[in-house]
XYZ file of C-alpha atoms in Angstrom:
771
model
C 218.808 -26.963 -77.823
C 218.796 -28.598 -74.341
C 219.416 -32.187 -75.853
C 222.338 -31.123 -77.823
C 224.065 -29.457 -74.571
C 223.033 -32.604 -72.490
C 224.424 -34.747 -75.119
C 227.695 -32.697 -74.931
C 227.987 -32.701 -71.502
C 227.247 -36.610 -71.155
C 230.299 -36.987 -73.824
C 232.649 -34.968 -72.054
C 232.307 -36.981 -68.716
C 232.371 -40.343 -70.271
C 235.700 -39.463 -72.562
C 237.396 -37.679 -69.684
C 237.450 -40.983 -67.611
C 239.251 -42.667 -70.136
C 241.597 -40.231 -71.658
C 242.268 -37.395 -69.060
C 244.976 -38.569 -66.667
C 247.396 -35.921 -66.103
C 250.061 -34.779 -63.827
C 249.317 -31.191 -62.200
C 251.813 -28.735 -60.530
C 252.393 -24.880 -59.964
C 255.587 -22.969 -60.110
C 256.276 -19.898 -57.756
C 259.055 -17.495 -57.014
C 260.227 -16.676 -53.344
C 257.364 -14.201 -52.978
C 254.830 -16.859 -53.737
C 254.256 -15.283 -56.874
C 253.549 -17.476 -60.052
C 256.199 -17.710 -62.681
C 254.834 -17.310 -66.135
C 256.488 -19.246 -69.190
C 258.953 -21.397 -67.255
C 259.759 -24.550 -69.098
C 258.909 -27.806 -67.738
C 260.830 -30.641 -69.371
C 259.990 -34.490 -68.801
C 263.225 -36.636 -68.609
C 263.255 -40.367 -68.502
C 265.531 -42.477 -66.197
C 268.485 -43.231 -65.989
C 269.796 -41.700 -69.649
C 267.715 -38.301 -69.225
C 265.989 -38.581 -72.623
C 263.609 -36.035 -73.459
C 259.858 -37.315 -73.256
C 257.714 -34.359 -73.094
C 257.760 -30.552 -72.785
C 255.468 -27.770 -71.985
C 255.371 -24.297 -70.238
C 253.578 -23.039 -67.208
C 250.455 -20.376 -67.812
C 249.857 -17.090 -66.452
C 248.680 -18.618 -62.988
C 252.261 -20.606 -62.884
C 250.405 -23.904 -63.560
C 250.937 -26.636 -65.864
C 249.732 -30.156 -66.806
C 251.662 -33.203 -68.306
C 250.095 -36.572 -69.513
C 250.702 -39.046 -66.712
C 252.246 -41.628 -69.236
C 254.856 -38.625 -69.950
C 255.820 -38.328 -66.651
C 257.479 -41.491 -65.391
C 260.727 -39.786 -64.701
C 262.147 -36.463 -63.543
C 261.096 -32.909 -64.384
C 263.578 -30.291 -64.873
C 262.115 -26.792 -64.325
C 263.869 -23.518 -65.591
C 263.240 -19.672 -66.163
C 265.085 -17.007 -67.012
C 266.296 -15.436 -63.851
C 265.855 -18.531 -61.628
C 268.077 -21.467 -60.661
C 266.931 -24.551 -62.622
C 265.323 -27.074 -60.302
C 264.741 -30.921 -60.687
C 261.489 -32.474 -59.251
C 260.903 -36.458 -59.352
C 257.447 -37.537 -60.611
C 255.589 -39.804 -58.139
C 252.011 -38.315 -57.522
C 249.550 -37.043 -59.713
C 249.388 -33.671 -57.942
C 252.954 -32.724 -58.012
C 252.274 -29.636 -55.826
C 253.838 -26.075 -55.755
C 257.339 -25.890 -56.919
C 259.821 -23.150 -55.675
C 262.225 -21.445 -57.879
C 264.992 -19.224 -56.370
C 266.503 -16.131 -57.914
C 269.902 -16.783 -59.520
C 271.717 -13.193 -59.407
C 274.605 -14.806 -61.728
C 271.986 -15.501 -64.420
C 270.130 -12.292 -63.950
C 273.560 -10.685 -64.512
C 274.046 -12.442 -67.769
C 270.708 -11.626 -69.121
C 271.450 -7.759 -68.428
C 274.492 -8.303 -70.730
C 272.878 -10.004 -73.533
C 269.785 -7.636 -73.854
C 266.186 -7.692 -73.145
C 263.345 -9.853 -73.927
C 260.694 -8.573 -76.198
C 257.972 -6.452 -74.790
C 255.654 -8.209 -77.311
C 255.524 -11.899 -78.088
C 253.168 -14.802 -79.328
C 251.800 -16.918 -76.940
C 249.573 -19.860 -78.886
C 246.781 -17.648 -80.810
C 247.633 -14.308 -78.733
C 250.069 -11.371 -78.754
C 251.218 -10.772 -75.153
C 252.637 -7.541 -74.463
C 254.380 -7.646 -71.030
C 253.786 -4.263 -68.676
C 255.448 -5.343 -65.318
C 259.173 -4.158 -65.069
C 259.010 -2.335 -68.456
C 258.777 1.214 -68.941
C 254.753 0.738 -69.849
C 254.555 0.475 -66.047
C 254.894 4.110 -65.679
C 252.567 4.920 -68.845
C 249.807 6.106 -66.041
C 246.436 4.250 -66.491
C 245.560 1.152 -68.228
C 244.064 3.827 -70.980
C 247.456 5.096 -71.682
C 248.769 1.249 -71.702
C 246.367 -0.045 -74.358
C 247.404 3.113 -76.521
C 250.891 1.852 -76.686
C 249.957 -1.996 -77.303
C 250.697 -2.935 -80.907
C 247.453 -3.701 -83.031
C 245.320 -1.611 -80.954
C 244.377 2.013 -81.835
C 243.344 4.404 -79.435
C 240.978 7.425 -80.081
C 240.293 9.663 -76.744
C 239.049 6.876 -74.593
C 237.946 4.367 -77.095
C 239.852 1.787 -78.638
C 239.912 -0.352 -81.995
C 241.784 -3.297 -82.972
C 243.309 -2.859 -86.214
C 240.822 -4.444 -88.822
C 238.802 -6.179 -86.371
C 236.679 -2.957 -84.752
C 235.888 -2.520 -81.068
C 237.369 -5.039 -78.863
C 236.122 -6.790 -75.731
C 238.152 -5.918 -72.635
C 238.570 -7.984 -69.743
C 240.531 -7.534 -66.521
C 241.615 -10.505 -64.753
C 238.449 -12.342 -66.646
C 235.836 -9.975 -65.823
C 234.390 -7.829 -68.808
C 235.073 -4.108 -68.568
C 231.485 -2.479 -69.279
C 232.509 0.858 -67.696
C 235.605 2.939 -69.281
C 236.131 4.682 -66.237
C 237.893 1.281 -64.914
C 240.562 1.493 -67.241
C 241.325 4.952 -66.380
C 241.258 4.029 -62.454
C 243.687 1.017 -63.186
C 247.239 1.940 -62.688
C 249.680 0.810 -65.043
C 251.936 -0.026 -62.213
C 249.170 -2.806 -61.221
C 249.438 -4.545 -64.840
C 251.183 -7.526 -65.336
C 250.928 -8.096 -69.094
C 247.903 -7.253 -71.692
C 246.770 -10.083 -74.288
C 245.458 -9.387 -77.859
C 243.230 -11.954 -79.739
C 242.383 -10.967 -83.000
C 240.185 -13.839 -83.711
C 238.708 -15.228 -80.505
C 237.180 -18.542 -80.791
C 233.865 -20.443 -79.695
C 234.050 -19.630 -75.833
C 233.226 -16.295 -76.676
C 230.032 -14.588 -78.145
C 229.750 -15.082 -82.122
C 229.850 -10.856 -82.187
C 233.106 -10.501 -80.656
C 235.795 -10.119 -83.419
C 238.778 -9.100 -81.074
C 239.492 -9.706 -77.019
C 241.806 -7.580 -74.995
C 242.637 -9.194 -71.618
C 244.192 -7.138 -68.943
C 246.008 -9.496 -66.051
C 247.248 -7.375 -63.139
C 249.791 -8.049 -60.477
C 248.590 -10.089 -57.665
C 249.108 -8.273 -54.461
C 249.544 -10.286 -51.148
C 248.359 -9.458 -47.759
C 245.583 -8.463 -45.841
C 244.019 -5.368 -44.377
C 242.329 -2.037 -45.578
C 243.537 -0.506 -48.712
C 242.087 2.370 -51.002
C 243.148 4.351 -54.328
C 242.289 7.611 -55.036
C 242.129 9.809 -58.317
C 241.379 13.342 -59.241
C 241.772 14.504 -62.788
C 241.139 18.204 -63.974
C 240.658 18.550 -67.825
C 240.963 22.042 -69.638
C 239.564 22.596 -73.545
C 236.977 24.962 -74.115
C 235.372 24.072 -71.213
C 236.112 22.187 -67.735
C 235.737 18.510 -67.112
C 236.102 16.823 -63.785
C 236.674 13.201 -62.631
C 236.925 12.255 -59.084
C 236.947 8.504 -58.128
C 237.664 6.479 -55.068
C 238.022 2.531 -54.711
C 238.208 1.047 -51.420
C 239.285 -2.748 -50.669
C 239.397 -4.900 -47.335
C 240.532 -8.314 -47.453
C 241.225 -10.671 -44.467
C 242.354 -14.483 -45.284
C 239.858 -15.545 -48.026
C 237.217 -12.946 -47.614
C 237.739 -9.778 -49.866
C 235.385 -6.951 -49.936
C 235.292 -3.824 -52.198
C 233.449 -0.500 -53.426
C 233.743 2.190 -55.940
C 232.396 5.436 -56.361
C 233.117 7.990 -59.137
C 231.733 11.437 -60.247
C 232.035 12.617 -63.956
C 231.209 16.209 -64.771
C 231.496 16.385 -68.656
C 230.903 19.040 -71.303
C 231.045 18.445 -74.986
C 230.897 21.023 -77.995
C 230.634 20.275 -81.531
C 230.624 22.526 -84.710
C 229.742 20.796 -87.742
C 228.955 21.560 -91.526
C 226.601 19.108 -93.419
C 225.422 19.170 -97.116
C 222.910 17.000 -97.747
C 221.579 16.140 -101.398
C 218.298 13.869 -102.293
C 217.421 13.649 -105.889
C 213.479 13.174 -106.221
C 211.120 15.159 -108.497
C 213.743 17.614 -108.159
C 217.307 17.883 -106.617
C 216.843 18.865 -102.838
C 219.901 20.428 -101.609
C 220.165 21.288 -97.572
C 223.312 23.116 -96.214
C 223.272 23.030 -92.386
C 225.511 24.618 -89.879
C 225.267 22.902 -86.380
C 226.254 23.864 -82.956
C 226.212 21.416 -80.269
C 226.585 21.517 -76.715
C 226.106 18.472 -74.300
C 226.272 18.934 -70.544
C 226.239 15.958 -68.544
C 227.027 14.627 -64.640
C 227.289 10.962 -64.284
C 227.415 9.069 -60.777
C 228.821 5.305 -60.857
C 229.164 3.149 -58.059
C 229.761 -0.741 -57.192
C 229.844 -2.646 -54.194
C 230.586 -6.497 -53.806
C 232.485 -9.274 -51.876
C 233.798 -12.661 -52.992
C 235.262 -15.699 -50.795
C 238.104 -18.033 -51.652
C 237.676 -21.283 -50.186
C 241.243 -22.399 -51.654
C 243.282 -21.345 -54.290
C 240.980 -22.976 -56.776
C 237.536 -22.282 -55.521
C 235.846 -18.991 -55.088
C 232.283 -17.236 -55.242
C 231.184 -13.891 -55.533
C 228.589 -11.296 -55.770
C 228.576 -7.517 -57.272
C 226.110 -5.165 -57.497
C 226.487 -1.959 -59.755
C 224.578 1.259 -60.065
C 224.886 4.532 -62.280
C 222.842 7.385 -63.335
C 223.025 10.806 -64.484
C 221.256 13.496 -62.329
C 221.839 15.918 -64.872
C 221.884 15.382 -68.675
C 220.924 18.079 -71.286
C 221.800 19.331 -74.570
C 221.352 22.037 -77.041
C 221.448 22.055 -80.671
C 221.491 25.360 -82.798
C 220.900 24.899 -86.854
C 221.004 27.272 -89.546
C 219.773 25.787 -92.777
C 219.565 26.807 -96.644
C 217.089 24.800 -98.696
C 217.541 24.541 -102.333
C 215.354 23.019 -105.321
C 217.205 22.428 -108.592
C 219.850 25.493 -107.415
C 217.355 27.812 -106.518
C 216.773 28.955 -102.891
C 213.742 27.618 -101.478
C 213.823 28.445 -97.997
C 216.231 29.396 -94.861
C 215.692 27.967 -91.400
C 216.832 28.723 -87.983
C 216.200 25.649 -85.828
C 216.881 25.222 -81.887
C 216.461 21.899 -80.065
C 216.593 21.593 -76.545
C 216.840 17.849 -75.216
C 216.531 16.886 -71.291
C 217.145 13.219 -70.194
C 215.903 11.732 -67.089
C 218.000 8.539 -66.768
C 216.605 5.981 -64.368
C 219.421 4.530 -62.489
C 220.812 1.753 -64.227
C 220.950 -1.501 -61.853
C 223.028 -4.618 -62.436
C 223.730 -8.004 -60.315
C 226.506 -10.433 -61.295
C 226.971 -13.501 -58.878
C 229.955 -15.924 -60.063
C 231.596 -19.407 -58.946
C 234.627 -20.246 -60.500
C 236.514 -23.466 -59.195
C 238.005 -27.051 -59.701
C 236.801 -30.390 -58.755
C 239.887 -32.744 -59.735
C 240.776 -31.711 -62.895
C 237.196 -30.185 -63.892
C 237.450 -26.442 -64.335
C 233.871 -24.706 -63.806
C 233.095 -21.044 -64.379
C 229.620 -19.971 -63.515
C 228.132 -16.627 -63.845
C 224.577 -15.091 -63.681
C 223.497 -11.292 -64.471
C 220.414 -9.188 -64.149
C 220.419 -5.648 -65.602
C 217.839 -2.968 -65.664
C 217.890 0.279 -67.204
C 215.838 3.139 -68.836
C 215.356 6.744 -69.628
C 212.864 9.412 -70.613
C 214.110 12.084 -73.000
C 212.170 15.293 -73.986
C 212.815 17.017 -76.994
C 211.693 20.570 -77.967
C 212.347 22.179 -81.281
C 211.626 25.518 -82.492
C 211.706 26.099 -86.409
C 211.698 29.756 -87.941
C 211.101 29.656 -91.756
C 211.441 32.614 -93.964
C 209.206 31.244 -96.623
C 206.704 28.539 -94.708
C 204.932 28.475 -91.142
C 206.952 28.389 -88.244
C 206.761 24.911 -86.113
C 207.095 24.034 -82.647
C 207.729 20.281 -82.076
C 207.600 18.324 -78.886
C 208.815 14.955 -78.848
C 209.250 12.104 -76.023
C 211.124 8.955 -76.089
C 210.525 6.386 -73.410
C 212.769 3.182 -73.033
C 213.138 0.552 -70.550
C 215.300 -2.595 -70.680
C 215.532 -5.842 -68.646
C 217.641 -8.393 -69.069
C 218.412 -12.048 -67.169
C 221.590 -14.209 -68.328
C 223.462 -17.265 -67.187
C 226.454 -18.971 -68.373
C 228.368 -22.201 -67.717
C 231.741 -23.154 -69.041
C 233.466 -26.796 -67.981
C 236.840 -27.257 -68.859
C 238.521 -30.945 -68.831
C 242.071 -32.326 -69.580
C 241.384 -35.000 -72.578
C 243.632 -36.693 -75.255
C 246.742 -34.808 -73.907
C 244.919 -31.502 -74.398
C 241.994 -29.517 -73.082
C 238.367 -29.517 -74.000
C 236.144 -27.064 -73.123
C 232.013 -27.238 -73.353
C 229.730 -24.393 -72.085
C 226.065 -22.873 -72.598
C 224.549 -19.458 -72.067
C 221.060 -18.360 -71.794
C 219.784 -14.756 -72.090
C 216.537 -13.194 -72.202
C 215.783 -9.536 -73.042
C 212.958 -7.413 -72.988
C 212.617 -3.688 -74.292
C 209.924 -1.224 -74.296
C 210.284 1.668 -77.005
C 207.745 4.234 -76.965
C 208.144 7.617 -79.145
C 205.423 10.321 -78.914
C 205.119 13.531 -81.179
C 202.341 15.693 -79.919
C 201.806 17.359 -83.310
C 201.910 14.130 -85.165
C 204.786 15.620 -87.838
C 206.026 12.047 -87.380
C 203.929 8.965 -86.292
C 203.957 8.030 -82.807
C 204.672 4.657 -81.934
C 204.385 2.111 -79.110
C 206.602 -0.999 -79.503
C 207.945 -4.197 -77.432
C 210.911 -6.559 -78.349
C 211.452 -9.849 -76.757
C 214.760 -11.883 -77.299
C 215.558 -15.422 -76.318
C 219.367 -16.664 -77.050
C 220.407 -19.777 -76.105
C 223.931 -20.660 -76.918
C 226.152 -24.004 -76.746
C 229.848 -24.168 -77.636
C 232.735 -26.987 -77.622
C 236.313 -26.083 -78.127
C 239.334 -28.437 -78.109
C 243.068 -27.463 -77.848
C 246.181 -29.672 -77.963
C 249.865 -29.362 -78.322
C 251.266 -31.947 -80.788
C 254.705 -32.109 -82.282
C 254.611 -29.656 -84.944
C 252.680 -26.665 -83.006
C 249.571 -26.217 -81.146
C 246.038 -26.252 -82.448
C 242.315 -25.290 -81.409
C 239.125 -26.667 -83.030
C 235.620 -25.206 -81.743
C 232.137 -24.664 -82.853
C 229.356 -22.394 -81.251
C 225.721 -22.855 -81.780
C 223.240 -20.009 -81.314
C 219.722 -20.158 -81.384
C 217.910 -16.774 -81.223
C 214.120 -16.300 -81.228
C 213.162 -12.451 -81.793
C 209.296 -11.211 -81.227
C 208.393 -7.828 -82.161
C 205.371 -6.287 -81.063
C 203.651 -2.814 -82.004
C 200.850 -1.522 -80.003
C 200.895 -4.798 -77.971
C 200.052 -6.738 -81.187
C 202.600 -9.521 -82.301
C 203.961 -8.405 -85.773
C 204.751 -11.932 -87.625
C 206.804 -10.432 -90.523
C 209.000 -8.493 -88.083
C 209.574 -11.356 -85.591
C 211.994 -13.980 -86.392
C 214.007 -17.036 -85.316
C 217.937 -17.849 -86.025
C 219.804 -21.006 -85.822
C 223.439 -20.819 -86.525
C 226.498 -22.308 -86.014
C 229.673 -20.590 -86.078
C 232.989 -22.671 -86.280
C 236.607 -21.856 -85.615
C 239.988 -23.186 -86.014
C 243.545 -22.316 -85.443
C 247.149 -23.592 -85.501
C 250.231 -22.036 -84.418
C 253.834 -23.239 -84.474
C 257.500 -21.975 -84.596
C 259.583 -21.857 -87.822
C 263.197 -20.927 -86.372
C 262.920 -18.042 -84.655
C 259.650 -16.987 -85.953
C 256.509 -17.643 -84.085
C 253.325 -17.924 -86.222
C 249.510 -18.871 -86.282
C 246.936 -19.130 -88.835
C 243.083 -19.149 -87.943
C 239.652 -18.989 -89.516
C 236.299 -17.979 -87.630
C 233.058 -17.173 -88.412
C 231.417 -14.125 -86.632
C 228.129 -12.046 -86.611
C 227.139 -8.608 -85.654
C 223.576 -8.356 -84.759
C 221.843 -4.898 -84.886
C 221.266 -3.030 -81.872
C 217.663 -2.591 -80.288
C 217.714 1.057 -81.303
C 218.362 0.058 -85.056
C 215.553 -2.391 -84.763
C 213.015 -0.246 -83.294
C 210.058 1.142 -85.683
C 210.170 4.647 -83.911
C 210.818 7.503 -85.969
C 213.012 10.617 -84.958
C 212.141 14.113 -86.099
C 215.178 15.808 -87.176
C 213.763 18.951 -89.172
C 210.919 19.307 -91.623
C 213.210 17.900 -94.455
C 214.758 14.906 -92.371
C 213.329 11.860 -90.193
C 215.362 9.010 -88.893
C 213.639 5.880 -88.378
C 214.653 2.114 -87.093
C 214.282 -1.011 -89.259
C 212.916 -4.004 -87.515
C 213.542 -6.129 -90.820
C 217.224 -5.525 -90.482
C 219.337 -8.828 -90.729
C 222.584 -9.931 -88.870
C 225.593 -9.686 -90.221
C 227.705 -12.890 -90.810
C 231.631 -12.537 -91.420
C 233.952 -15.242 -92.482
C 237.525 -14.319 -91.189
C 241.047 -15.574 -92.109
C 243.596 -14.292 -90.236
C 247.427 -14.848 -90.181
C 250.058 -13.506 -87.559
C 253.772 -13.990 -86.936
C 256.240 -12.553 -84.403
C 260.122 -12.184 -84.588
C 261.943 -10.656 -81.818
C 260.396 -7.178 -81.557
C 258.518 -7.341 -84.997
C 254.760 -8.351 -85.223
C 253.192 -8.838 -88.950
C 249.191 -9.600 -89.344
C 247.298 -10.277 -92.535
C 243.302 -10.592 -92.489
C 240.642 -11.227 -94.746
C 236.941 -10.905 -94.112
C 233.966 -11.706 -96.128
C 230.778 -10.161 -94.797
C 227.276 -11.100 -95.803
C 224.402 -8.531 -94.913
C 226.645 -5.703 -93.973
C 224.445 -3.050 -92.222
C 225.023 0.260 -93.826
C 223.291 3.727 -93.413
C 220.938 4.941 -96.113
C 218.922 7.673 -97.309
C 215.806 7.785 -99.752
C 212.740 10.100 -100.435
C 210.056 9.214 -97.709
C 207.482 9.004 -100.168
C 207.781 9.274 -104.082
C 207.810 12.914 -105.471
C 208.370 14.322 -101.869
C 211.292 16.238 -100.681
C 211.462 14.560 -97.152
C 214.408 12.464 -96.336
C 214.072 9.212 -94.765
C 217.247 7.892 -93.209
C 217.631 4.286 -91.522
C 219.910 1.339 -91.781
C 219.638 -1.171 -94.023
C 221.531 -4.467 -95.371
C 223.732 -4.658 -98.311
C 222.499 -7.139 -100.765
C 225.965 -8.475 -101.781
C 229.079 -9.769 -99.783
C 231.561 -7.148 -98.728
C 235.297 -8.446 -99.151
C 237.781 -6.650 -97.016
C 241.835 -6.964 -96.611
C 243.897 -5.601 -93.621
C 247.286 -5.709 -92.902
C 249.622 -4.293 -90.356
C 253.420 -4.589 -89.367
C 254.804 -3.336 -85.957
C 258.153 -2.678 -84.338
C 258.808 -2.082 -80.532
C 262.854 -1.339 -80.210
C 264.313 -0.357 -77.130
C 267.504 1.637 -77.077
C 268.759 3.023 -73.683
C 266.044 5.345 -72.016
C 264.055 5.272 -75.342
C 261.418 2.549 -76.002
C 259.370 3.011 -79.085
C 256.369 1.166 -80.875
C 255.928 2.099 -84.802
C 252.837 0.309 -86.387
C 251.617 0.795 -89.868
C 248.496 -0.466 -91.413
C 246.386 -0.388 -94.267
C 242.545 -1.538 -94.825
C 241.203 -2.044 -98.107
C 237.524 -3.422 -99.332
C 235.740 -4.003 -102.705
C 232.529 -2.425 -102.875
C 230.291 -0.985 -105.908
C 227.026 0.616 -105.164
C 224.451 2.190 -107.096
C 224.275 6.060 -106.785
C 222.204 8.487 -108.668
C 221.863 5.829 -111.509
C 225.644 5.250 -111.698
C 227.733 2.345 -110.716
C 230.096 3.935 -107.841
C 233.189 1.861 -106.607
C 234.236 2.381 -103.042
C 237.491 0.720 -103.149
C 240.105 3.196 -101.830
C 242.577 1.913 -99.324
C 242.972 3.614 -95.793
C 246.395 3.938 -94.262
C 247.071 4.127 -90.398
C 250.255 5.085 -88.482
C 251.084 4.880 -85.026
C 254.367 5.835 -83.290
C 254.659 5.841 -79.346
C 257.684 6.913 -77.793
C 258.793 6.702 -74.011
C 261.682 8.156 -72.325
C 262.745 7.125 -68.787
C 264.233 9.930 -67.115
C 266.134 10.256 -63.594
C 264.212 11.127 -60.743
C 261.250 8.881 -61.727
C 260.170 11.182 -64.491
C 258.550 9.520 -67.678
C 258.167 11.524 -71.059
C 255.670 10.218 -73.535
C 255.143 11.404 -77.041
C 252.626 9.834 -79.117
C 251.398 10.321 -82.489
C 248.614 8.800 -84.778
C 247.293 9.239 -88.285
C 244.870 8.054 -90.862
C 244.728 8.878 -94.445
C 241.591 9.106 -96.680
C 239.695 6.218 -97.979
C 236.929 4.096 -97.931
C 234.889 2.214 -95.274
C 231.489 0.677 -96.593
C 229.617 3.327 -98.224
C 231.383 6.284 -96.055
C 234.329 8.010 -97.713
C 236.870 9.643 -95.352
C 237.839 12.681 -96.924
C 240.244 14.299 -94.884
C 243.948 13.361 -93.355
C 243.262 12.732 -89.678
C 246.070 13.201 -87.081
C 246.939 14.027 -83.713
C 249.783 14.450 -81.379
C 249.880 13.679 -77.651
C 252.740 14.637 -75.086
C 252.643 13.938 -71.403
C 255.065 14.005 -68.398
C 254.615 12.004 -65.138
C 256.295 11.959 -61.966
C 256.214 9.384 -58.851
C 256.515 9.895 -55.244
C 256.683 7.542 -52.172
C 257.651 4.535 -53.830
C 255.170 5.057 -56.580
C 252.268 5.301 -54.051
C 251.975 8.910 -55.486
C 251.729 9.963 -58.909
C 251.459 13.204 -60.959
C 250.777 13.665 -64.633
C 250.531 16.436 -66.975
C 249.530 16.011 -70.601
C 248.247 17.629 -73.454
C 246.208 15.851 -76.276
C 245.854 16.941 -79.908
C 248.417 19.596 -79.542
C 247.902 20.857 -83.196
C 244.019 20.021 -83.166
C 244.129 18.240 -86.146
C 241.821 15.510 -84.866
C 239.165 15.943 -86.986
C 237.115 14.492 -89.777
C 235.142 14.986 -93.071
C 233.235 12.237 -94.345
C 231.005 11.667 -97.317
C 227.956 9.289 -97.235
C 226.718 7.751 -100.526
C 223.432 6.084 -100.872
C 221.557 5.570 -104.234
C 219.587 9.165 -104.265
C 220.868 10.540 -101.399
C 224.629 11.818 -100.585
C 225.577 13.190 -96.917
C 228.470 15.406 -96.519
C 229.723 16.040 -92.962
C 232.791 18.546 -91.924
C 233.116 17.664 -88.233
C 235.551 19.552 -85.794
C 235.153 19.390 -82.168
C 236.847 20.594 -78.750
C 239.760 17.916 -78.981
C 242.863 19.759 -77.733
C 242.976 19.366 -74.238
C 245.100 19.787 -71.196
C 244.825 17.901 -68.081
C 246.522 17.102 -64.659
C 245.810 13.945 -62.865
C 246.615 13.266 -59.034
C 246.695 9.406 -57.812
C 247.231 8.239 -54.534
C 247.170 4.451 -53.623
C 247.650 2.988 -49.975
C 247.965 -0.678 -49.395
C 246.276 -1.439 -52.508
C 245.388 -4.924 -52.550
C 243.731 -5.607 -55.765
C 240.124 -7.043 -55.609
C 240.022 -10.964 -56.422
C 236.820 -10.778 -57.799
C 236.534 -13.317 -60.731
C 232.835 -12.874 -62.168
C 232.954 -12.536 -66.353
C 229.350 -11.844 -66.831
C 227.071 -13.287 -68.842
C 225.181 -11.933 -72.060
C 227.579 -9.391 -72.442
C 227.133 -8.757 -76.232
C 223.432 -7.917 -75.268
C 224.390 -5.471 -72.783
C 226.080 -3.674 -75.447
C 223.057 -3.892 -77.810
C 221.079 -2.134 -74.807
């Protein structure tokens, strides 16, 4: 593996010296802010014949081939006077565009630029100078981006699952960062639905948030206080501070969360064994948690292109307890066998989670360098006490304890260089993970276990992008070598240890057909099971149910074919996935002719095809700005269930309608609605129409330094679900209702908020999610 990476690096250096001669420059406005999407056209002298054209990136930068620059550059952008620049040197430097008030007036008369547009393989939604800038936080903005579905504080990209989210190139691992980031500080949001080789092979979608670059030195802070009222009270208090002087940037954050969660669920389980076992459960679950988070760091910018930094993060829960009350009716072949009353109390002692990230990002000539190193440590001790009262059998007291500890070290290097009128990127990543997972049941109702897992992951990738006369293309491949070692009672288990060597290619092409921008792409992705699923530990649920990990689980492999198109304010996407070794939840008898249910995850023994499509429109009329998205997902799956072939092919429909009304006196009114229909997803059937309606009113003061927002979520309390799991001789029906209707008020105050310039992106991001 190391030889492969070495050869790739040697090849880059050798080829770039021959083919990579380019001319570079940067375009800024009168406030020294970069201008994105400016048009740069190379014209020959003296006849002004077109030679080459390109656009500036999000940093205002552009490059052109040196052999295309023997003439004059024409630089133009909407709202700015056109400028001409003679090409003499390989580094043109910074080009200033002056505002053109007459041109701006003409634009206002003709109409508005679309909020969402295509740029290469990315859907870019503009936030700055749009109604989205008044939405509140980054959470509120993402909920209004076409293709992204919001479910409370989590997000899903349609047909792709949970995305990887970045802010200014740094991955978001704590969702509180999205709530703290004000929408007024966001420049635009980029959505990539088929990310290429530079991203981990487990990443199916990427959301990149780019903030507005604040200028100026000095001290600043950002305070946020939120009160949430449902059946209980939740509180969030957060403070960000920042100090900047010349190239030095120092920052710190502290956040406190008080959260309570209540859930009411009815569950019906059926197991076909020697007799038919039916369990009817009524569950009441209460969760009470306080959580503290903080970070401190600094970075130093030597110049515009080179910076280093370090960031230390810590988090923990001084109090985390939960209570579960269960009433059960047990029947065998339709006759009542027993009635149970269960009470489980859980207390979790979370060790402080520590994470240290250091980075360097820079440019040497035309070579771009991005290096990150990470260390992560976490763990917890959870003690469960369950009391079972039975009408027909002996009562039980069950004591269980889980002791988990994680350690991770990782490093990542990415090099990029102009080659053959395009850009070639090569990189590598190294990750080492150690996990200890012990489970103890004093009464031995389930076996106690002592397990360890070590995993070494070595990755290399190469990607090449180039613009040609008919469009832009990207070619790439990612190689991953994984060695997984499993230990039980300190003994290496050969059958459950394994190694992987996989290559994940990607290719995409985008072009313009008339006024329609379109892109087609193909990628191969994987989904590795979490360490919790790979654990050999068993979890006692009740005397009839045991949950267990599965160390023999294989990683999923998915082939993705995706097509997107954009025309004015309309976006359309079609996707097809074929998944091998899909991971599903399964139930079966613990032993033949017994009535204890064993629950675990397994791999499907057949490929799982799935089709998804969505269309989105974002019209803007006067004070009203709307976004309407409609989508469908459909799979083709047949499983054996109770001796029959069961087809799980019913499609599921999704609809999102977001409305924003800009009112006088800096008021913004938002009304958002979302629904999901019944349908199948793997071996789970969603048996209830699910929907919600949210409303919010926001008012800003003091030139937007102070803002107050009042909102109501799930006004009609329709965000509930009913699911049916089918798996061979076992079925599981769950009618789930939780405390979703909530009213809140948030107060945010910002003073001289010079945003942090921290550019660390982190390494081993997928491993951190698995832990």
